[in-house]
Structures are given as structure tokens and as C-alpha cells.
Coordinates of C-alpha atoms in Angstrom, one line a residue:
Chain J
M1 CA 154.4 286.8 126.3
T2 CA 156.8 283.8 126.2
T3 CA 154.5 280.5 124.6
A4 CA 155.9 278.6 127.8
E5 CA 154.2 281.5 129.8
T6 CA 151.1 280.7 127.5
S7 CA 150.7 277.4 127.9
R8 CA 151.2 277.6 132.0
E9 CA 148.4 279.9 132.7
Q10 CA 146.4 277.8 130.3
K11 CA 146.8 274.8 132.2
I12 CA 146.0 276.6 135.2
A13 CA 142.4 277.8 133.8
Y14 CA 141.3 274.0 132.8
P15 CA 142.8 272.2 135.8
I16 CA 140.1 269.7 135.5
H17 CA 138.5 268.9 132.4
R18 CA 140.2 266.9 129.2
A19 CA 138.7 268.7 126.8
G20 CA 140.3 272.0 128.0
R21 CA 143.9 270.4 128.3
V22 CA 143.6 269.6 124.8
F23 CA 142.4 273.7 124.2
A24 CA 145.2 274.9 125.8
T25 CA 147.8 272.8 124.3
K26 CA 146.4 273.5 120.6
L27 CA 146.2 277.0 121.9
A28 CA 150.3 276.8 122.6
S29 CA 151.1 274.8 119.3
R30 CA 149.0 278.0 117.5
E31 CA 151.0 280.6 119.5
A32 CA 154.2 278.6 118.3
I33 CA 153.3 278.9 114.8
V34 CA 152.2 282.1 114.7
T35 CA 155.7 282.8 116.3
C36 CA 157.0 281.1 113.5
L37 CA 155.3 283.1 110.9
L38 CA 156.7 286.2 112.1
L39 CA 159.9 285.5 112.7
L40 CA 160.0 283.5 109.0
P41 CA 160.1 286.2 106.4
A42 CA 163.3 288.0 108.5
V43 CA 165.0 284.7 108.7
L44 CA 164.6 283.9 104.9
F45 CA 165.1 286.9 104.0
L46 CA 168.5 287.3 105.8
T47 CA 169.5 284.0 104.9
G48 CA 168.7 284.4 101.1
G49 CA 170.1 288.0 100.6
F50 CA 172.7 287.4 103.1
V51 CA 174.4 284.3 104.6
F52 CA 174.1 282.8 101.3
P53 CA 176.1 285.5 99.6
L54 CA 178.7 285.1 102.1
I55 CA 178.9 281.1 102.1
K56 CA 179.0 281.8 98.1
L57 CA 182.2 284.7 98.5
F58 CA 183.5 281.7 101.2
T59 CA 183.6 278.5 98.8
L60 CA 185.3 281.7 96.0
S61 CA 188.1 282.1 98.3
L62 CA 188.6 278.5 97.8
E63 CA 188.9 278.5 94.2
S64 CA 192.0 280.0 93.7
E65 CA 194.3 278.4 91.0
G66 CA 196.9 277.7 93.1
G67 CA 195.0 274.5 95.5
T68 CA 192.4 275.3 98.5
L69 CA 194.4 277.5 100.4
S70 CA 196.5 279.4 98.1
A71 CA 193.9 282.5 98.3
Y72 CA 194.4 282.9 101.8
R73 CA 198.2 281.9 101.6
E74 CA 199.4 284.6 99.0
I75 CA 197.9 287.4 101.2
I76 CA 199.1 286.1 104.3
G77 CA 202.4 285.8 102.6
S78 CA 202.6 288.9 100.4
E79 CA 204.0 291.5 102.1
V80 CA 202.6 294.8 100.3
F81 CA 199.0 292.7 101.5
R82 CA 200.4 292.2 104.9
A83 CA 201.5 295.7 105.2
V84 CA 197.8 297.4 103.7
F85 CA 196.2 295.4 106.9
V86 CA 198.9 296.1 109.7
Q87 CA 198.3 300.2 108.3
T88 CA 194.6 299.6 108.3
L89 CA 194.5 298.2 111.7
I90 CA 197.0 301.1 113.1
L91 CA 194.6 303.9 111.6
A92 CA 192.0 301.9 113.6
V93 CA 194.0 301.8 116.9
T94 CA 194.7 305.9 116.3
V95 CA 191.0 306.7 115.0
T96 CA 190.2 305.1 118.0
V97 CA 192.1 306.5 120.3
I98 CA 191.3 309.9 119.5
S99 CA 187.8 309.1 119.2
V100 CA 187.6 308.1 122.7
L101 CA 189.3 311.1 124.1
L102 CA 187.7 313.5 122.2
A103 CA 184.4 311.9 122.8
Y104 CA 184.7 312.0 127.0
P105 CA 184.3 315.4 127.2
A106 CA 181.8 315.8 124.8
A107 CA 179.7 313.5 126.8
Y108 CA 180.4 314.7 130.7
L109 CA 179.1 318.2 128.7
L110 CA 175.8 316.1 127.8
S111 CA 175.4 315.0 131.0
R112 CA 176.0 318.2 132.7
L113 CA 173.3 320.0 130.5
K114 CA 169.2 320.4 130.6
D115 CA 166.6 321.4 129.0
G116 CA 167.1 323.5 125.5
W117 CA 171.0 323.1 125.7
L118 CA 170.6 319.5 125.9
T119 CA 168.5 318.7 123.4
L120 CA 170.6 321.1 121.3
A121 CA 174.1 319.1 122.2
I122 CA 172.3 316.0 121.8
Y123 CA 171.3 317.0 118.1
C124 CA 174.4 317.9 117.7
V125 CA 175.6 314.2 118.2
L126 CA 172.0 312.5 116.6
V127 CA 172.2 315.2 113.3
P128 CA 176.3 313.8 112.1
F129 CA 174.2 310.0 112.1
W130 CA 171.8 311.0 109.7
I131 CA 173.8 312.5 107.3
S132 CA 175.1 311.3 104.0
V133 CA 179.3 309.9 104.7
L134 CA 179.5 310.7 101.3
V135 CA 178.2 314.6 102.2
R136 CA 180.3 314.8 104.9
T137 CA 183.3 313.8 103.2
F138 CA 182.9 316.0 100.8
S139 CA 182.5 319.0 103.0
W140 CA 186.2 318.0 104.6
M141 CA 187.9 318.8 101.0
L142 CA 186.3 322.0 100.5
L143 CA 187.6 322.9 103.7
L144 CA 190.7 321.0 103.6
E145 CA 191.3 322.3 100.0
R146 CA 194.7 324.8 98.7
N147 CA 192.5 327.7 98.5
G148 CA 189.9 326.4 101.4
P149 CA 189.1 328.3 104.3
V150 CA 191.6 326.1 106.5
N151 CA 194.4 326.9 104.7
S152 CA 193.5 330.9 104.5
T153 CA 192.8 330.6 107.8
L154 CA 196.1 329.7 108.4
M155 CA 197.7 332.1 106.0
W156 CA 196.0 334.7 107.9
L157 CA 197.1 334.2 111.4
G158 CA 200.7 333.6 110.0
V159 CA 200.9 330.4 110.3
T160 CA 202.2 329.9 107.0
D161 CA 202.8 332.1 104.2
Q162 CA 201.5 329.4 101.4
P163 CA 198.3 327.0 101.6
L164 CA 199.7 324.2 102.9
K165 CA 199.0 320.0 101.3
L166 CA 196.1 319.4 103.2
L167 CA 194.0 316.8 101.8
F168 CA 195.3 313.2 100.1
N169 CA 197.3 312.5 103.2
D170 CA 197.4 311.3 106.7
L171 CA 195.6 313.9 108.3
A172 CA 193.0 314.3 105.8
V173 CA 192.1 310.9 106.2
H174 CA 192.3 311.4 110.1
L175 CA 190.3 314.1 110.2
G176 CA 187.4 312.2 108.2
M177 CA 187.1 309.4 110.1
I178 CA 187.2 311.2 113.5
H179 CA 184.4 313.6 111.9
V180 CA 182.3 310.3 111.0
L181 CA 182.8 308.0 113.4
L182 CA 182.9 310.5 117.0
P183 CA 179.3 310.2 117.6
Y184 CA 179.6 306.4 118.5
A185 CA 181.9 307.0 120.8
V186 CA 180.5 310.1 122.6
L187 CA 176.7 308.1 122.8
P188 CA 178.0 304.9 124.8
I189 CA 180.2 306.8 127.4
Y190 CA 177.3 309.1 128.2
A191 CA 175.2 306.8 128.4
S192 CA 177.5 305.5 131.4
L193 CA 177.9 309.0 132.7
L194 CA 173.9 308.8 133.1
K195 CA 173.9 305.5 135.6
L196 CA 176.6 307.2 137.6
D197 CA 174.8 307.8 140.9
P198 CA 175.9 311.5 141.8
R199 CA 175.7 310.5 145.1
L200 CA 179.2 309.0 145.0
L201 CA 180.4 311.7 142.9
Q202 CA 179.6 313.6 146.4
A203 CA 180.7 311.3 148.7
S204 CA 184.3 311.1 146.8
N205 CA 184.5 314.9 147.2
G206 CA 182.6 315.1 150.5
L207 CA 186.5 312.9 151.8
G208 CA 188.7 315.6 150.3
A209 CA 189.6 314.5 147.2
S210 CA 190.5 316.9 144.7
G211 CA 188.3 316.8 141.2
L212 CA 191.1 315.1 139.7
Q213 CA 191.4 311.9 142.2
T214 CA 187.4 311.3 142.1
F215 CA 187.5 311.6 138.3
L216 CA 190.4 309.2 138.0
R217 CA 189.2 306.7 140.6
V218 CA 185.2 306.9 140.7
T219 CA 183.9 308.2 137.7
L220 CA 186.2 306.5 135.4
P221 CA 185.9 303.2 136.0
L222 CA 183.0 303.3 136.9
T223 CA 182.2 304.6 132.8
A224 CA 184.9 301.9 132.0
A225 CA 182.1 300.3 130.0
G226 CA 180.8 302.3 128.1
V227 CA 183.9 303.7 127.0
A228 CA 185.2 299.7 126.1
A229 CA 181.5 299.6 124.1
G230 CA 182.1 302.9 122.5
A231 CA 186.2 302.2 121.6
T232 CA 184.8 299.3 119.9
F233 CA 181.9 300.2 118.1
V234 CA 184.9 303.1 116.5
F235 CA 187.3 299.9 115.9
L236 CA 185.3 297.8 114.3
L237 CA 183.6 300.8 111.7
S238 CA 186.7 301.8 110.9
L239 CA 188.4 298.8 110.0
G240 CA 186.3 298.2 107.4
F241 CA 186.3 302.2 106.2
Y242 CA 185.8 302.5 102.2
I243 CA 184.4 306.1 101.2
T244 CA 186.6 308.4 103.6
P245 CA 190.0 307.0 102.8
M246 CA 189.1 306.9 99.3
L247 CA 188.5 310.3 99.1
L248 CA 190.6 312.2 101.2
G249 CA 193.6 309.6 101.5
G250 CA 196.6 309.8 98.4
F251 CA 197.9 306.9 96.9
H252 CA 199.6 305.0 100.3
N253 CA 196.9 305.8 102.3
L254 CA 195.5 301.8 101.3
T255 CA 192.9 300.0 103.6
V256 CA 191.7 296.9 103.6
A257 CA 188.6 298.0 101.8
M258 CA 190.5 299.1 99.5
L259 CA 192.5 297.2 98.6
I260 CA 189.1 294.1 98.5
D261 CA 187.5 296.6 95.8
N262 CA 191.0 297.0 93.9
F263 CA 191.0 293.3 93.3
V264 CA 187.1 293.2 92.1
N265 CA 187.5 296.3 89.9
E266 CA 190.7 296.6 88.9
R267 CA 192.5 293.0 89.3
L268 CA 189.7 290.8 88.5
V269 CA 190.8 288.5 91.0
W270 CA 188.1 287.3 93.3
P271 CA 189.5 284.8 95.4
L272 CA 191.6 287.6 97.0
A273 CA 189.0 289.5 97.2
A274 CA 186.9 287.4 98.5
A275 CA 190.1 285.8 100.5
A276 CA 190.8 289.1 102.4
S277 CA 187.3 290.0 103.1
F278 CA 187.1 286.8 105.1
I279 CA 190.9 287.5 106.6
L280 CA 189.2 291.2 108.1
L281 CA 185.8 289.4 109.1
F282 CA 187.8 287.1 111.2
I283 CA 189.8 290.2 112.9
I284 CA 186.5 291.6 113.3
L285 CA 185.2 288.4 115.1
V286 CA 188.0 288.6 117.4
I287 CA 187.8 291.7 118.7
L288 CA 183.7 291.3 118.7
A289 CA 184.0 288.2 120.8
V290 CA 186.4 289.8 123.1
A291 CA 184.1 292.9 123.7
A292 CA 180.8 291.2 123.6
R293 CA 182.1 290.8 127.8
F294 CA 181.2 294.4 128.2
L295 CA 178.6 295.6 125.7
S296 CA 174.9 294.6 123.8
I297 CA 175.4 295.7 120.1
G298 CA 171.7 296.5 120.1
Q299 CA 171.5 298.7 122.8
M300 CA 174.1 301.0 121.6
L301 CA 172.6 301.2 118.4
V302 CA 169.0 302.6 119.5
T303 CA 170.2 305.8 120.6
R304 CA 170.2 307.0 117.1
Chain X
M1 CA 177.2 320.0 144.0
R2 CA 180.1 321.6 145.8
E3 CA 182.1 323.8 143.5
R4 CA 183.6 322.4 140.5
S5 CA 186.9 322.5 139.5
Y6 CA 188.7 324.2 136.9
G7 CA 189.3 320.7 135.5
A8 CA 185.7 319.9 135.1
G9 CA 185.2 323.4 134.2
F10 CA 188.1 322.9 131.3
A11 CA 185.9 319.3 129.9
Q12 CA 183.0 321.2 130.0
V13 CA 184.6 323.9 127.0
L14 CA 186.9 320.9 125.7
G15 CA 183.0 319.2 125.0
A16 CA 181.3 322.0 123.3
L17 CA 184.3 322.7 121.2
V18 CA 183.7 318.6 120.0
L19 CA 180.2 319.3 119.2
A20 CA 181.0 322.1 117.4
F21 CA 183.3 319.9 115.4
L22 CA 180.7 317.4 114.5
V23 CA 178.3 319.7 113.4
L24 CA 180.4 322.7 111.6
P25 CA 182.5 321.4 109.4
I26 CA 178.9 319.8 108.0
F27 CA 177.7 322.9 106.7
A28 CA 180.4 323.9 104.6
V29 CA 179.0 322.6 101.2
V30 CA 176.5 325.8 101.9
P31 CA 178.8 328.5 100.9
A32 CA 180.3 326.7 98.4
S33 CA 177.3 325.6 96.7
F34 CA 176.5 329.7 95.7
N35 CA 179.2 330.3 94.9
R36 CA 179.4 331.9 90.9
S37 CA 182.7 331.1 89.9
S38 CA 182.8 327.5 88.0
F39 CA 185.9 326.2 90.4
I40 CA 185.2 325.4 94.4
K41 CA 185.5 327.9 96.6
I42 CA 184.8 329.1 100.6
P43 CA 184.1 331.6 101.1
P44 CA 182.3 332.5 97.8
Q45 CA 183.0 335.9 96.1
A46 CA 179.8 336.3 94.2
L47 CA 176.9 334.7 94.8
S48 CA 174.4 332.6 92.5
T49 CA 172.0 330.3 92.3
R50 CA 173.4 328.8 89.0
W51 CA 174.3 325.5 90.2
Y52 CA 171.0 325.0 91.7
E53 CA 169.3 325.5 88.4
A54 CA 172.0 323.4 86.7
F55 CA 171.0 320.5 89.0
F56 CA 168.1 320.7 88.8
S57 CA 167.7 321.2 84.9
D58 CA 169.8 317.6 84.5
P59 CA 168.3 315.1 83.5
A60 CA 171.1 312.6 84.8
W61 CA 170.6 314.3 88.5
L62 CA 167.1 314.2 87.9
A63 CA 166.8 310.5 87.0
A64 CA 169.2 309.9 90.0
I65 CA 167.3 311.6 92.4
L66 CA 163.8 309.4 91.0
T67 CA 165.9 306.2 91.0
S68 CA 167.1 306.6 95.0
T69 CA 163.4 307.9 96.0
K70 CA 162.8 304.7 94.8
V71 CA 164.5 301.9 96.0
A72 CA 164.8 303.8 99.3
L73 CA 161.0 303.9 99.4
L74 CA 161.2 300.0 98.4
A75 CA 164.0 299.2 101.6
T76 CA 161.7 301.0 103.8
F77 CA 158.4 299.6 102.6
I78 CA 160.4 295.2 102.9
S79 CA 162.1 297.1 106.1
L80 CA 158.8 297.7 108.0
V81 CA 157.1 294.6 106.8
I82 CA 159.0 291.7 107.5
G83 CA 161.4 293.9 110.5
T84 CA 157.9 294.7 112.5
L85 CA 157.0 291.2 111.9
A86 CA 160.7 290.4 113.2
A87 CA 160.5 292.3 116.1
L88 CA 157.1 290.8 117.1
G89 CA 158.3 287.6 117.1
L90 CA 161.6 288.2 118.5
E91 CA 159.1 288.9 121.9
R92 CA 157.6 285.5 122.2
V93 CA 160.9 283.5 122.1
E94 CA 162.9 282.3 125.1
A95 CA 166.1 284.8 125.3
R96 CA 168.6 282.4 123.7
T97 CA 166.8 281.8 120.9
K98 CA 166.0 285.7 121.2
G99 CA 169.9 286.6 121.0
L100 CA 171.2 284.1 118.5
L101 CA 168.1 286.1 116.1
T102 CA 168.8 289.3 117.3
G103 CA 172.4 288.6 116.3
L104 CA 171.2 287.1 112.7
M105 CA 169.4 290.6 112.3
L106 CA 171.8 292.9 113.1
A107 CA 174.9 290.9 111.4
P108 CA 175.1 293.1 108.4
L109 CA 176.1 296.1 110.5
I110 CA 178.7 294.0 111.5
V111 CA 180.4 292.4 108.5
P112 CA 182.1 295.1 106.8
V113 CA 179.6 296.7 104.3
I114 CA 182.2 296.2 101.3
M115 CA 182.5 292.4 101.7
T116 CA 178.6 292.3 101.9
S117 CA 179.1 294.2 98.6
I118 CA 181.0 292.1 96.8
A119 CA 178.7 289.3 97.6
L120 CA 175.9 290.6 96.5
Y121 CA 177.5 292.0 93.7
Y122 CA 178.6 288.2 92.4
V123 CA 175.3 286.5 93.4
M124 CA 173.2 289.6 91.8
L125 CA 175.4 289.3 88.8
D126 CA 174.2 285.8 88.5
I127 CA 170.6 285.8 88.6
G128 CA 170.6 288.9 86.8
L129 CA 169.3 291.6 89.8
H130 CA 172.7 293.4 89.4
G131 CA 171.8 297.5 88.1
S132 CA 167.6 297.0 89.0
V133 CA 166.2 298.8 91.7
L134 CA 165.0 296.0 93.2
G135 CA 168.5 294.8 93.2
L136 CA 169.9 297.6 95.1
A137 CA 166.6 298.0 97.7
L138 CA 167.3 294.4 98.8
G139 CA 171.0 295.0 99.3
H140 CA 170.1 297.8 100.9
T141 CA 167.2 296.3 103.3
L142 CA 170.0 294.6 105.1
L143 CA 171.3 297.6 107.2
C144 CA 168.3 299.4 107.0
M145 CA 166.2 296.0 108.7
P146 CA 167.7 296.5 111.8
F147 CA 166.9 299.8 112.3
V148 CA 163.1 298.8 112.5
V149 CA 163.9 295.8 114.3
L150 CA 165.7 298.0 117.8
N151 CA 163.3 300.5 117.1
V152 CA 159.7 298.7 117.2
G153 CA 161.3 296.5 119.7
I154 CA 162.2 298.9 122.1
S155 CA 158.0 300.0 121.8
L156 CA 157.1 296.7 122.1
A157 CA 159.1 296.3 125.8
R158 CA 157.6 299.2 126.8
L159 CA 154.2 298.1 126.1
D160 CA 152.3 297.1 129.2
P161 CA 152.0 293.2 128.7
S162 CA 148.4 293.7 130.3
L163 CA 147.2 295.1 127.7
P164 CA 146.7 292.8 125.0
R165 CA 146.0 290.6 127.7
A166 CA 142.8 292.2 128.5
A167 CA 141.5 292.7 125.2
A168 CA 142.1 289.0 124.8
G169 CA 139.8 288.2 128.2
L170 CA 137.5 290.7 126.5
G171 CA 136.9 288.1 123.5
A172 CA 138.8 290.4 121.4
E173 CA 140.4 288.7 118.1
P174 CA 144.2 288.5 117.6
L175 CA 144.5 290.7 115.1
Y176 CA 141.7 293.3 116.5
I177 CA 144.1 293.0 119.3
F178 CA 147.0 294.1 117.4
R179 CA 145.3 296.9 115.3
T180 CA 143.8 298.9 118.4
V181 CA 146.7 298.2 121.5
T182 CA 150.1 296.8 119.7
L183 CA 149.9 298.8 116.8
P184 CA 149.5 302.3 118.4
A185 CA 151.9 301.5 120.6
I186 CA 154.2 300.6 118.6
R187 CA 153.6 303.6 116.0
P188 CA 156.6 306.0 117.3
G189 CA 159.3 303.3 116.8
L190 CA 157.6 302.3 113.5
A191 CA 158.5 305.9 113.0
A192 CA 161.8 306.3 114.0
G193 CA 162.9 303.2 112.8
G194 CA 161.3 303.9 109.1
A195 CA 162.2 307.2 108.4
F196 CA 166.1 306.3 109.6
A197 CA 165.7 302.8 107.4
F198 CA 164.9 305.5 104.2
I199 CA 167.9 307.4 104.9
T200 CA 169.8 304.8 105.6
S201 CA 169.0 303.7 102.0
F202 CA 168.7 307.0 100.8
D203 CA 172.7 308.0 101.6
E204 CA 174.0 304.5 100.9
V205 CA 176.8 304.4 98.6
V206 CA 178.9 301.2 98.9
I207 CA 176.6 298.7 98.3
S208 CA 175.5 301.2 95.4
I209 CA 178.6 301.0 94.1
F210 CA 178.4 297.5 93.1
L211 CA 175.2 297.2 92.3
S212 CA 173.9 300.3 90.6
G213 CA 175.9 299.2 87.1
V214 CA 174.6 301.7 84.0
S215 CA 170.9 301.3 84.6
A216 CA 170.3 302.5 88.3
K217 CA 172.6 305.3 89.6
T218 CA 171.5 306.2 92.8
L219 CA 171.9 309.9 93.8
P220 CA 174.5 308.8 96.2
I221 CA 176.2 307.4 92.6
Q222 CA 175.8 310.0 90.9
L223 CA 177.4 312.7 93.7
W224 CA 180.1 309.8 94.1
E225 CA 181.2 310.0 90.7
Q226 CA 180.7 314.3 90.0
I227 CA 183.1 314.3 93.6
R228 CA 186.0 311.7 91.9
I229 CA 185.9 313.1 88.5
E230 CA 184.5 316.4 87.8
F231 CA 184.5 318.4 91.6
T232 CA 182.1 320.9 89.8
P233 CA 180.4 323.5 92.4
V234 CA 176.8 321.2 91.4
A235 CA 178.3 319.0 93.4
A236 CA 177.7 321.2 96.2
A237 CA 174.3 322.2 95.5
A238 CA 174.0 318.4 95.5
S239 CA 175.2 318.1 98.8
T240 CA 173.1 321.0 100.2
V241 CA 170.3 319.3 98.7
I242 CA 170.9 316.6 100.3
L243 CA 171.9 318.1 103.6
I244 CA 168.3 319.8 103.9
A245 CA 166.0 317.4 103.7
T246 CA 168.0 315.0 105.9
V247 CA 168.0 317.9 108.8
L248 CA 163.9 318.4 108.0
L249 CA 163.8 314.1 108.6
F250 CA 165.6 314.4 111.4
L251 CA 163.1 317.0 113.1
L252 CA 160.5 315.8 112.0
V253 CA 161.3 312.4 113.6
Q254 CA 162.0 314.5 116.7
F255 CA 159.0 315.7 117.0
I256 CA 156.7 312.7 116.3
R257 CA 159.3 310.8 119.3
S258 CA 158.8 314.0 121.8
R259 CA 154.9 313.2 121.0
G260 CA 155.3 309.8 121.6
A261 CA 156.9 309.9 124.7
T262 CA 154.2 312.6 126.2

């Protein structure tokens, strides 16, 4: 119940007596105070523990020796640093496209299942959310190792004579990131498939459309919002990825997050780290502003 | 429904394969942890539990478990208290303000964690919170609290607003209404939000890399260092322990949720 509603009700309840009206406004202001008190701890915590450190970081990004904006100029002007940003963006796009392509059939299967099978299939999507990214990435290291099960299977199948180098390269980074981010694409697509009216599919079917035509002209357009939401999530999260590329990638698999870490821990150049962070954040906010037309972030996060 | 096309059948088979891809690789650490030899190998040649003995008898691992538990409990507690209060407050403000405040509460999930981490590292070095359980817990709370706010928010949205009003009409005090009407209604949200907050903190790596220092190493940091430097089967044993504990917690929450739904 909103405070506005409360005060309106109170006014209706005491239409004549002045004393009643005074009581009502008192009640309304007390309600407003209670609302503020409820929100205050979280707002204070986020201001002190999140907004303030980010503002500090921003001032740090302006404190470069070469002048106010020189850290930004250095990053945007340097071919090496620009390459890292471009590489991160390309990685994010590839991971997003493959994730959505894989997520759609999984979400479709979910929308077809019932009861026990549905529960099992949903657990397959939800359990990975709960399991440590570090453990999941470590599992991939074990699987893709020189003497690991993937290599021994390939050799057993006669695909290769000697173990392939599967780890510390693009392939491993992509596999690991898609594995971690895929659930973020499955859930919104599944939600949009559930909202789809089955009568529309029947109508399309009844009018003689083939399965593929129905999918392309009815199902896909009506679930486009879910696809957009899933893609946005995967894309935004993959832009900031650190652990998985760090463990599964080689020297050349540098992401912006790894670059920022490098600035702080190896080269001790805080202004560059701060500037790189804000450039990354700027890219993310631009994408988010575009995507905000399609999705509500809060709704997507609660399915876990 | 009419007979389905081959395409639909193909899509479902592909979907099943994708689900298998999501779940099966995670469990690769389990066979690796039971291998007797001192290098990691799947499938193991000879079974042994020596790496679990090594894990549970190593003071460094035990200290890490203890630190992680302390940090996660503290982060969950803070998240539950201020997150629940915030969710209750959000229900009482108008839509515009609610949107703005929800955006603020979810912002830590959108800003890249590496950025939050270095910002916290910089600030906490100054005020002496770096390398402390409290510092880690406060950092983790940024990532944990949104899940409490969202889950409790959903429970609150499901609560029939006429119930607390009826209680008020019958002369019940606000705190009494909260205890007898609101609290039982949001219990599933508290359980789900709290459990997810706990696991989010317990598994957090990036913030911890920057805030741990030498004095407060969490379990994921100990694991992170083992994987990057030594790569012994103890890391697989540690991963298996984390894995089993997480799956159990997940199943417990699903059980509470399904009971809350009926």
C-alpha cells in the first residue's frame, strides 16, 4: 500500500472532524517516516560501500601525471589497449551468439516437458547458477587437459593420433564462458516461450503452415523479447569476465578485466586501471540503455 | 496438438544435449579427486581417498573453510537485514522512486565485478578493512543483497494487501502485524534469498582476490591459488566438497520453495 493511498483512505474515514484530519496527516507523515527508515540502511550501505568507492576510482582516473584526461587518452590512443577492448567485444559477441543458439532448443525442450521431467530439466539449468564459477572452470581444465578424457576419447575415435592442445587457447575460453553464461540465456527464452499462446501455433498449423514456417513467422517473433533479454545478459556479463579467461586462456586471450587486473597488480598504474574500468562501464551502460526497451532486469534475475 | 514435425523433434534432442552440456562437465572434478596418483587424471587408475585426508588435515584449507563460512554468514546476515527492510520499503513508495531505488540496489550486479573490486581495494586499504573478514563480508554483501531484495519483493507482491489491512482494522500493532502476517508470507523469499546470498558469498572469487590479503584467505582464494600454482588433486577434492555442499543447499531451497508454494 502506498502512502498516498493511506492518506486518501484516512481522509475518507474522517471527512468532517478537523481533529480527525490532523490525525490523518500525522499518520501519513508517520508512514512516510517509516518508509524512509526501512530504505535508509540499504541506501546508506550502497552509497558508502559502492557509490563512494566508484567516485573515488573516477577521481583516480583523472589523476594521471600527464593531465586530467591523459589516462583515457593513453588507453584509447594505444593500439595494444584498443586491441584488448576490441578482442573482448568480439569474444562477447561470439559467446552471446553461440549461447543464444544453444539456449533456444534447451528452452524449447523445457517448454515441452511436464512434471518430473520438467523439474529435472529446470534443475539442469538452475544448478549451474549455484555452483562456483571457479569449480566449473576447473572442471573444464581437467576435461581439456593433454591427458584428459576429451583427448583420450578423440584418440580412441581415431580423430587424432596424438593429444591435441585443447587448453589455454580460444577454444577453451569460448567453451568455458558459454558453459557459465548459457543459463542466463535459457531462462528468459523459456519464460517467453511459456507466455506464447498455443492456439496461435494451432492456427498457423491449421492454415497449412509447415513447422519451420510456424517457427519463423509465429514462434520466433513472439519470443524475440526473451531472446533479446538473454542475449543482453550474456553479452554484459561476458564483457567483464575474468576468472574463466584467466584460467582457460593463453597469453593472447587478454580481456579488459585481465588488463585492469594487470594495471593494478603488475604495473601499479591506478589511473590507467580506473580509466579502463570507466570506459568498460560506459560501453556497458550504452548497451543497457538500448536493451532497457526490451527487458526488466529485476524480472530476469529472480528465476534462480 | 497435431503431429510434430521432424524439426521440433530435432530441436528437442538438441535441447537435451545442451542440458547435458550444462550439467555433466561440472562433475569432472569428482572422479579426478579419487585418483591415487599425485597428478590429476580422469578416469582415475586407482581409487583412493588420500586427497580428502590431505584436504581435511591441512590447516591452510581448514582455515580457509572457516574464513569463508564466517564471511558468508556475516554477508548473508547483513544482506537479509538491510535487504528485507529495503524490500518492505520499496513496496511503500511510488513506481518512479521504486524503479530508481531498485536500479541502485541491482547496480552492483551490472557494474563489472573487477571494477567494484579495485574500487573497494583502493578504499579499504585506506581505512584498514583490507584483509579482514568484515571487509570481505561488506564487499560480498554488494553482490548478495540484490537477491534478498528481489526474492523478498516477490513474496511481498504475492501477499494479499487486505490481510495486513484487516489485521490493522482489528487493532493490531504494526510490529505485531509484521510478525504474524508479513513474516510468514515472506519466509520462502527469505529462505531462497538468504541461501543464494550465502552461496554467492561463499563462492565469490574476484572481490576476494583483491580484498583477501594474506590474513583472510577464503576457500575460493585458496583453491584459486592451488589451481594456478600447484594443480594437485587436493584442488579436485576441495572442489568436490564445495560441489556437494552446494547441491545439497540447492535441493534444500527447492524443497522449502515447493512447500511454500502449496
